[in-house]
CSV table of C-alpha atoms in Angstrom, one decimal:
chain,number,residue,atom,x,y,z
A,23,UNK,CA,0.5,12.7,13.6
A,24,UNK,CA,0.1,9.4,11.8
A,25,UNK,CA,-3.3,7.8,12.3
A,26,UNK,CA,-3.1,5.3,9.5
A,27,UNK,CA,-2.8,1.9,11.3
A,28,UNK,CA,-2.5,-1.5,9.8
A,29,UNK,CA,-2.9,-4.6,11.9
A,30,UNK,CA,-1.4,-7.8,10.4
A,31,UNK,CA,-3.1,-10.7,12.1
A,32,UNK,CA,-1.6,-14.1,11.6
A,33,UNK,CA,-3.2,-17.5,11.7
A,34,UNK,CA,-2.6,-20.3,14.2
A,35,UNK,CA,0.7,-21.3,12.5
A,36,UNK,CA,2.6,-18.2,13.6
A,37,UNK,CA,3.7,-15.0,11.8
A,38,UNK,CA,4.4,-15.6,8.1
A,39,UNK,CA,7.9,-14.6,6.9
A,40,UNK,CA,6.4,-12.2,4.3
A,41,UNK,CA,5.1,-10.0,7.1
A,42,UNK,CA,8.6,-8.6,7.6
A,43,UNK,CA,8.7,-7.4,4.0
A,44,UNK,CA,5.1,-6.2,4.1
A,45,UNK,CA,5.7,-4.3,7.3
A,46,UNK,CA,8.7,-2.6,5.7
A,47,UNK,CA,6.8,-1.6,2.6
A,48,UNK,CA,3.8,-0.3,4.6
A,49,UNK,CA,6.0,1.8,6.8
A,50,UNK,CA,7.6,3.4,3.7
A,51,UNK,CA,4.1,4.5,2.7
A,52,UNK,CA,3.6,6.1,6.1
A,53,UNK,CA,1.5,3.4,7.9
A,54,UNK,CA,1.9,2.4,11.5
A,55,UNK,CA,2.1,-1.4,11.4
A,56,UNK,CA,1.1,-3.5,14.4
A,57,UNK,CA,1.8,-7.3,14.3
A,58,UNK,CA,0.5,-8.8,17.6
A,59,UNK,CA,2.0,-12.1,18.6
A,60,UNK,CA,-0.6,-14.5,19.9
A,61,UNK,CA,0.0,-17.3,22.3
A,62,UNK,CA,-0.1,-20.3,22.2
A,63,UNK,CA,1.2,-20.9,18.7
A,64,UNK,CA,-0.2,-24.4,18.8
A,65,UNK,CA,-3.9,-24.2,18.3
A,66,UNK,CA,-6.3,-21.3,18.7
A,67,UNK,CA,-7.6,-20.3,22.1
A,68,UNK,CA,-9.9,-17.4,21.4
A,69,UNK,CA,-10.0,-16.0,24.9
A,70,UNK,CA,-6.2,-15.7,25.0
A,71,UNK,CA,-6.0,-14.1,21.6
A,72,UNK,CA,-8.7,-11.6,22.5
A,73,UNK,CA,-6.6,-10.4,25.4
A,74,UNK,CA,-3.8,-9.7,23.0
A,75,UNK,CA,-6.0,-7.5,20.8
A,76,UNK,CA,-7.6,-5.5,23.6
């Protein structure tokens, strides 16, 4: 069982393009990669982002 998890958390401008490459490379090394997509993309609303993480 793989219990090596990596969370890639993006800023308020959305998911950076490099995350696709980084996810691929991390998976090759045996990591489980989680990239949550937060809403809304325009601005940060902490309470909504918190729901995505929990």
